Amino acid sequence: MKTKSIEKILQPIRHHWVGDGFRVNNFFPSNYGISMERMSPFLLLDYASKHHFPPSDTPKGVGVHPHRGFETVTIAYKGSVQHHDSTGAGGIIGEGDVQWMTAANGILHKEYHEKEWSKQGGIFQMVQLWVNLPATYKMSKPKYQAIENHSMSKYELENNKGVIEIIAGEYKGLKSNTFTFSPIHLFNAKLNKKAEVTFNFPTNYNTALLVIEGEIIINKEEQALSDHFVLMKNDGEEFSITATENSIVLIMSGQDLNEPIASYGPFVMNTREELVTAFDDFNNGKFGYLED
Ligand code: MN
């Protein structure tokens, strides 16, 4: 089997704020020359590395904003995220949990630190990953999948090496219950020091890693430290990760949708025309209403 090798390893050096609650490093598509097409079906990765927030009675976060044409996947590693949307839905993404939101034809929402967590303050760490929808599903109805940690499929590695939490897709025959519109694998590899594991995805699947915790060596040759992003080449199927500390690694791999992408801010469609329609619909209140 051919090895999937490393294309580049990126440092988290370009933070910006999303609202006042999310201090993120955008690994794609903005800062490092990795386009939405290159990572398809993944569109955007915002990583809020560990940041301490002092106690606040008013939860910090980002106010009302729309999305159309894709899905947002929010993974809470430390701290807790609350959300609220124009369909009346809302909820809490607790530590270790994942929310898979299909924005599809349109939603207005706000995202902020969970109220009680905000009062205490503490270290906050999360990921938001945007996943594109195939053209045929872009205007389908919005929905949520709340993927609580206890309900995730978990592959226990032998010899106390750790566990692979399967947020979506499949690892060594163990499947997740998460519904995806195109083939996607998304894992949290929670590895004990010295553990070595292998991953295997089709050569043409766009694949990347994010080191959430600890430090690792990939393919027994290159080291990636905490908070670093690793883009893999589409030149083979298999790669290995060796944890040199207790580590958590977010692993994403997916099949290219191979459809044109037209994006502007919170809208990701296939054509310019559909973007204009998205703006018109938004301005005409077709995304519903949500109080700030
Ligand atoms: Mn949002």
Coordinates of N, CA and C and ligand atoms in Angstrom, one line a residue, residues 18 62-67 70 72 74 101 107-111 128 130 266, ligand 1:
V18 N -13.7 36.1 16.0 CA -15.0 36.0 15.5 C -15.9 36.4 16.6
V62 N -20.7 35.4 19.1 CA -20.9 36.1 17.8 C -22.4 36.2 17.6
G63 N -22.8 37.4 17.2 CA -24.3 37.7 17.1 C -24.9 37.1 15.9
V64 N -26.1 37.5 15.7 CA -27.0 36.9 14.6 C -26.3 37.0 13.2
H65 N -26.2 35.9 12.6 CA -25.6 35.8 11.2 C -26.2 34.7 10.4
P66 N -26.2 34.7 9.1 CA -26.8 33.7 8.3 C -25.8 32.6 7.8
H67 N -26.3 31.5 7.4 CA -25.5 30.5 6.6 C -26.5 30.0 5.5
F70 N -24.3 24.9 3.0 CA -23.3 24.0 3.6 C -23.7 23.6 5.0
T72 N -22.2 23.3 9.2 CA -21.1 23.7 10.1 C -21.0 22.6 11.2
T74 N -19.3 21.8 14.7 CA -18.6 22.5 15.9 C -18.2 21.4 16.9
M101 N -24.5 20.9 12.1 CA -25.6 21.6 11.6 C -25.7 21.7 10.1
I107 N -30.3 29.6 7.4 CA -30.6 29.7 8.8 C -30.0 31.0 9.3
L108 N -30.6 31.6 10.3 CA -29.9 32.7 11.1 C -29.6 32.1 12.4
H109 N -28.4 32.4 12.9 CA -28.2 31.9 14.3 C -27.2 32.8 15.0
K110 N -27.0 32.5 16.3 CA -25.9 33.1 17.1 C -25.3 32.1 17.9
E111 N -24.0 32.2 18.1 CA -23.2 31.2 18.8 C -22.4 31.9 19.9
Q128 N -14.3 24.9 14.5 CA -15.5 24.9 13.6 C -15.0 24.6 12.2
W130 N -16.4 23.8 8.2 CA -17.5 23.9 7.3 C -17.4 22.8 6.3
P266 N -20.9 34.1 4.5 CA -21.6 33.0 5.1 C -22.4 32.2 4.1
Ligands
MN1 MN -22.4 30.4 12.4

